[in-house]
Amino acid sequence: MSAIRSVPPGARSLRMSGLSLVELMVSIAIGLVVTIAVLSSYIGSLGATRMAEAQVRMNEDGQAALTILAQTIRMAGNNPKQQDYHSTTPRNLITPTFIIRGCDGTFSNIDVAATTNYADLTCAGSGGPDSIAVRYEADRYNTVPNTAGGLPTDCLGQDLPVITGNVLKNVPAVPTDVTYTVADNRFYVSSTVSLSPGLYCKGNGGATAQRLVENVEDLQFIYGAAPIAAATPPVAGYITASTLDGLDPDIALRWGKVATVRICVLIRSEEAVAPDAASAGYTQCDGSTNSSPPDLRLRKAYSTTVVLRNRQAP
């Protein structure tokens, strides 16, 4: 008979060692907890990054819109009197003499070629984003000149038509033909099926209206009116365009009283990034709070006040 070989107890336990079912389930549970924590941290970080990127883009759009509007409105009525003009030459060569006109809503006849006289501008109706028209004498220094001949341009970079006027120059006064250009820029908010709402401009250079800034959802203006005769016009408060239209029977005198303009633009984010409706609430241009926005986009109002430093009586 062959001898029976015995296996040492330690060796047997070594070959049969392993995880029990309970230990395996605990390990899986711990792994799931760690995985969920890592995913939650990643998702939270991704959401915060998207929010931060959206806010940066909104700030850029808001500043761009305010810069364009403020620079143009500040130029309203710019009509410098040249040094060699005779003292009896009227300073205001802009014809008609309107330099600014606003609307609580969008102009129904925004086209410059069809309505050169601001008195003929009409509003499509109150409510919604406002619109504004601004006129000033343009030159290569207060506009972006074209690259070909350095000619002044409108808000879309289109060459402005050259106007010939007759003034008295030198002493003794000699009637002389002079040439100059007038920029007539009209701003409003619009949207199409394929494009998000944005700030548009229609200039008198002949080009079709174009969008200047994306994601501009609302545009509001209020006007500081002051007596025309005042050397330093005091502004007691701000009123809307429709209220201003009721100040004087003469429409030119109404808008000749405007000394300052307060601008507000409402910018929305490109995409829906807010985690919930409460986080998407925002303050509107009129100061009220919208706690139930139509989507989860971020929105923010940006505002500034512009002084019409070239204001003069019509």
Coordinates of C-alpha atoms in Angstrom, one line a residue:
M1 CA 0.0 0.0 0.0
S2 CA 1.2 3.4 -0.8
A3 CA 1.6 5.9 2.0
I4 CA -1.0 8.6 2.4
R5 CA 0.5 12.0 2.1
S6 CA -0.9 14.5 4.4
V7 CA -1.3 18.2 3.4
P8 CA -0.2 20.8 6.0
P9 CA -3.2 22.8 7.3
G10 CA -1.6 26.2 6.4
A11 CA -1.1 25.1 2.8
R12 CA -4.7 24.1 2.4
S13 CA -6.1 27.4 3.8
L14 CA -3.8 29.2 1.4
R15 CA -5.2 27.5 -1.6
M16 CA -8.8 28.0 -0.6
S17 CA -8.5 31.7 0.5
G18 CA -10.8 34.4 -1.3
L19 CA -13.5 37.1 -0.8
S20 CA -16.7 36.2 0.7
L21 CA -20.0 37.3 -0.9
V22 CA -20.5 40.0 1.7
E23 CA -16.9 41.3 1.2
L24 CA -17.5 41.4 -2.6
M25 CA -20.8 43.4 -2.2
V26 CA -19.2 45.9 0.2
S27 CA -16.3 46.4 -2.3
I28 CA -18.7 47.0 -5.2
A29 CA -20.8 49.4 -3.1
I30 CA -17.7 51.4 -2.1
G31 CA -16.6 51.5 -5.8
L32 CA -20.0 52.8 -6.8
V33 CA -20.0 55.5 -4.2
V34 CA -16.5 56.7 -5.3
T35 CA -17.6 56.6 -9.0
I36 CA -20.8 58.6 -8.2
A37 CA -18.8 61.2 -6.2
V38 CA -16.3 61.6 -9.0
L39 CA -19.1 62.0 -11.6
S40 CA -21.0 64.4 -9.5
S41 CA -17.9 66.5 -9.0
Y42 CA -17.3 66.5 -12.7
I43 CA -20.8 67.4 -13.6
G44 CA -20.9 70.2 -11.1
S45 CA -17.6 71.5 -12.3
L46 CA -18.8 71.3 -15.9
G47 CA -22.0 73.2 -15.0
A48 CA -20.1 75.9 -13.2
T49 CA -17.7 76.3 -16.2
R50 CA -20.7 76.6 -18.6
M51 CA -22.3 79.2 -16.3
A52 CA -19.0 81.2 -16.0
E53 CA -18.5 81.1 -19.8
A54 CA -22.1 82.2 -20.4
Q55 CA -21.7 85.2 -18.0
V56 CA -18.4 86.2 -19.7
R57 CA -20.1 86.1 -23.1
M58 CA -23.1 88.1 -21.8
N59 CA -20.7 90.8 -20.3
E60 CA -19.0 91.0 -23.7
D61 CA -22.3 91.4 -25.6
G62 CA -23.6 93.9 -23.1
Q63 CA -20.5 96.1 -23.2
A64 CA -20.4 95.9 -27.0
A65 CA -24.1 97.0 -27.3
L66 CA -23.7 99.8 -24.8
T67 CA -20.5 101.1 -26.4
I68 CA -22.0 101.2 -29.9
L69 CA -25.1 103.0 -28.7
A70 CA -23.4 105.4 -26.4
Q71 CA -20.8 106.5 -28.9
T72 CA -23.4 107.1 -31.5
I73 CA -25.9 108.9 -29.3
R74 CA -23.1 111.0 -27.8
M75 CA -22.4 112.3 -31.3
A76 CA -26.0 113.4 -31.9
G77 CA -26.1 116.9 -33.4
N78 CA -22.3 117.0 -33.9
N79 CA -21.9 119.9 -36.4
P80 CA -18.7 121.8 -35.8
K81 CA -18.4 125.3 -37.1
Q82 CA -15.3 125.6 -39.2
Q83 CA -12.7 128.3 -38.3
D84 CA -13.0 130.1 -41.7
Y85 CA -16.8 130.2 -41.7
H86 CA -18.3 133.7 -41.4
S87 CA -19.9 134.6 -38.1
T88 CA -23.4 134.9 -39.7
T89 CA -23.2 131.3 -41.1
P90 CA -25.6 129.1 -39.2
R91 CA -23.8 126.4 -37.2
N92 CA -26.4 123.8 -38.0
L93 CA -25.9 122.5 -41.5
I94 CA -27.8 119.3 -40.8
T95 CA -31.1 119.3 -42.7
P96 CA -33.7 118.6 -41.4
T97 CA -32.5 119.9 -38.0
F98 CA -33.7 116.9 -36.0
I99 CA -30.8 115.2 -34.3
I100 CA -32.5 112.5 -32.3
R101 CA -35.8 110.7 -32.3
G102 CA -37.0 107.7 -30.2
C103 CA -39.9 105.3 -30.2
D104 CA -41.4 103.1 -27.5
G105 CA -41.3 100.1 -29.8
T106 CA -39.9 99.7 -33.2
F107 CA -40.2 102.3 -35.9
S108 CA -42.8 101.2 -38.5
N109 CA -40.8 103.0 -41.2
I110 CA -37.2 102.3 -40.2
D111 CA -35.8 102.7 -43.7
V112 CA -33.6 105.8 -44.0
A113 CA -34.3 106.4 -47.6
A114 CA -38.0 106.5 -47.1
T115 CA -38.0 108.8 -44.1
T116 CA -35.2 111.3 -44.1
N117 CA -37.2 113.7 -41.9
Y118 CA -37.5 112.4 -38.3
A119 CA -40.9 114.1 -38.1
D120 CA -42.2 111.4 -40.4
L121 CA -41.0 108.5 -38.3
T122 CA -43.9 106.5 -36.8
C123 CA -44.0 103.8 -34.2
A124 CA -45.5 100.4 -34.9
G125 CA -46.9 100.4 -31.4
S126 CA -45.8 100.6 -27.8
G127 CA -44.4 97.6 -26.0
G128 CA -41.4 95.5 -26.8
P129 CA -37.9 96.8 -27.4
D130 CA -37.5 100.5 -28.2
S131 CA -35.8 102.0 -31.2
I132 CA -33.8 105.2 -31.8
A133 CA -32.6 107.4 -34.7
V134 CA -29.5 109.6 -34.4
R135 CA -28.1 112.1 -36.9
Y136 CA -24.8 114.0 -36.8
E137 CA -22.2 115.4 -39.2
A138 CA -19.7 112.7 -39.8
D139 CA -16.1 112.9 -40.7
R140 CA -13.1 110.5 -40.8
Y141 CA -12.4 111.1 -37.2
N142 CA -15.8 110.4 -35.6
T143 CA -16.6 107.4 -37.7
V144 CA -14.6 104.4 -39.0
P145 CA -13.3 105.6 -42.4
N146 CA -13.3 103.3 -45.3
T147 CA -9.9 101.9 -46.4
A148 CA -10.1 103.2 -50.0
G149 CA -10.4 107.0 -49.7
G150 CA -10.8 107.6 -46.0
L151 CA -14.5 108.6 -46.4
P152 CA -16.8 108.7 -43.4
T153 CA -19.1 105.8 -42.9
D154 CA -22.4 104.9 -41.2
C155 CA -23.0 102.3 -38.5
L156 CA -22.5 99.5 -41.0
G157 CA -19.3 100.8 -42.5
Q158 CA -20.9 102.0 -45.7
D159 CA -19.8 105.2 -47.4
L160 CA -22.0 108.2 -46.7
P161 CA -23.4 110.4 -49.4
V162 CA -21.7 113.7 -49.9
I163 CA -23.8 116.8 -49.4
T164 CA -23.0 120.2 -51.0
G165 CA -24.0 123.3 -49.1
N166 CA -23.4 127.0 -49.5
V167 CA -22.0 129.0 -46.6
L168 CA -20.3 132.4 -46.0
K169 CA -16.5 132.1 -45.7
N170 CA -13.7 134.4 -44.9
V171 CA -13.9 138.2 -44.4
P172 CA -15.4 139.9 -46.3
A173 CA -18.0 137.1 -46.5
V174 CA -17.9 135.2 -49.7
P175 CA -20.6 132.6 -50.6
T176 CA -18.8 129.3 -51.0
D177 CA -19.9 125.8 -51.7
V178 CA -18.7 123.3 -49.1
T179 CA -19.1 119.5 -48.9
Y180 CA -19.9 117.5 -45.8
T181 CA -21.5 114.2 -44.8
V182 CA -24.3 113.4 -42.3
A183 CA -24.6 110.0 -40.7
D184 CA -28.2 108.8 -40.0
N185 CA -28.1 105.6 -37.9
R186 CA -31.2 103.8 -36.6
F187 CA -31.0 101.1 -34.0
Y188 CA -33.5 98.5 -33.0
V189 CA -33.9 94.9 -31.8
S190 CA -35.1 92.1 -34.1
S191 CA -35.0 88.4 -34.4
T192 CA -35.7 85.8 -37.1
V193 CA -36.4 82.1 -37.1
S194 CA -32.8 81.3 -37.9
L195 CA -31.1 84.1 -35.8
S196 CA -31.3 84.9 -32.2
P197 CA -32.5 88.4 -31.1
G198 CA -29.9 91.0 -31.6
L199 CA -29.1 94.7 -31.9
Y200 CA -29.6 95.9 -35.5
C201 CA -28.7 99.1 -37.3
K202 CA -29.9 100.7 -40.5
G203 CA -27.7 103.4 -41.8
N204 CA -28.0 105.9 -44.6
G205 CA -25.1 104.4 -46.6
G206 CA -27.5 102.3 -48.6
A207 CA -26.8 98.8 -47.1
T208 CA -29.5 96.5 -45.8
A209 CA -29.9 96.6 -42.0
Q210 CA -27.5 94.2 -40.2
R211 CA -27.1 92.7 -36.8
L212 CA -24.3 94.3 -34.8
V213 CA -24.5 92.4 -31.5
E214 CA -26.1 89.0 -30.8
N215 CA -28.3 87.9 -27.9
V216 CA -29.8 91.4 -27.3
E217 CA -33.3 90.6 -26.2
D218 CA -34.6 94.0 -25.1
L219 CA -33.6 97.6 -25.7
Q220 CA -35.1 100.5 -23.6
F221 CA -34.5 104.3 -23.7
I222 CA -35.6 107.0 -21.4
Y223 CA -34.9 110.6 -22.1
G224 CA -33.8 113.5 -19.9
A225 CA -35.5 116.6 -21.1
A226 CA -34.4 120.2 -20.3
P227 CA -35.4 123.7 -21.5
I228 CA -33.8 124.6 -24.9
A229 CA -32.7 128.0 -23.7
A230 CA -30.7 126.8 -20.8
A231 CA -26.9 127.1 -21.2
T232 CA -26.3 124.2 -18.9
P233 CA -29.5 122.2 -19.2
P234 CA -30.8 120.8 -15.9
V235 CA -32.4 117.4 -16.1
A236 CA -35.1 116.9 -13.5
G237 CA -36.0 113.3 -14.4
Y238 CA -36.4 110.8 -17.2
I239 CA -39.4 110.1 -19.4
T240 CA -40.3 107.7 -22.2
A241 CA -40.5 108.6 -25.8
S242 CA -44.3 108.6 -25.8
T243 CA -44.4 110.9 -22.7
L244 CA -41.9 113.2 -24.4
D245 CA -44.1 113.4 -27.5
G246 CA -46.8 115.0 -25.4
L247 CA -44.6 117.8 -24.0
D248 CA -45.0 120.3 -26.9
P249 CA -47.3 120.5 -30.0
D250 CA -44.2 121.1 -32.2
I251 CA -42.5 117.7 -32.6
A252 CA -39.1 119.3 -33.4
L253 CA -39.3 121.2 -30.1
R254 CA -40.2 118.1 -28.2
W255 CA -37.0 116.3 -29.2
G256 CA -34.9 119.4 -29.1
K257 CA -35.4 119.3 -25.3
V258 CA -33.5 116.0 -25.0
A259 CA -30.3 116.6 -23.1
T260 CA -29.5 113.0 -21.9
V261 CA -30.4 109.5 -22.8
R262 CA -30.4 106.5 -20.5
I263 CA -29.8 103.2 -22.3
C264 CA -30.6 99.7 -21.1
V265 CA -30.0 96.5 -22.9
L266 CA -31.1 93.0 -21.8
I267 CA -28.7 90.3 -22.8
R268 CA -29.4 86.6 -22.7
S269 CA -27.0 83.7 -22.7
E270 CA -26.4 81.7 -25.9
E271 CA -27.7 78.5 -24.4
A272 CA -29.8 77.3 -21.5
V273 CA -27.3 76.9 -18.7
A274 CA -29.3 77.6 -15.5
P275 CA -29.9 74.5 -13.3
D276 CA -33.5 75.5 -12.6
A277 CA -36.1 78.2 -13.2
A278 CA -35.4 79.9 -9.9
S279 CA -31.7 80.3 -10.9
A280 CA -32.8 81.8 -14.2
G281 CA -34.7 84.7 -12.7
Y282 CA -33.5 88.2 -13.6
T283 CA -34.1 91.9 -13.2
Q284 CA -35.5 93.6 -16.2
C285 CA -34.7 97.1 -17.6
D286 CA -37.6 98.6 -15.7
G287 CA -36.3 97.3 -12.4
S288 CA -38.9 94.6 -12.0
T289 CA -38.0 91.0 -11.4
N290 CA -38.9 88.2 -13.8
S291 CA -39.0 85.0 -11.7
S292 CA -40.5 82.8 -14.3
P293 CA -38.4 83.1 -17.5
P294 CA -39.5 81.2 -20.6
D295 CA -36.4 79.0 -20.6
L296 CA -33.2 78.3 -18.6
R297 CA -31.1 80.9 -20.2
L298 CA -29.3 83.5 -18.1
R299 CA -30.3 87.1 -18.6
K300 CA -28.8 90.4 -17.3
A301 CA -29.6 94.1 -17.9
Y302 CA -26.8 96.5 -18.6
S303 CA -27.3 100.3 -18.5
T304 CA -25.6 103.6 -19.0
T305 CA -26.4 107.3 -19.4
V306 CA -25.2 109.5 -22.2
V307 CA -25.1 113.3 -22.4
L308 CA -25.9 114.9 -25.7
R309 CA -22.9 117.3 -25.6
N310 CA -23.8 118.7 -29.1
R311 CA -27.4 119.5 -28.3
Q312 CA -28.8 122.7 -29.8
A313 CA -32.1 124.2 -30.6
P314 CA -33.8 123.0 -33.8

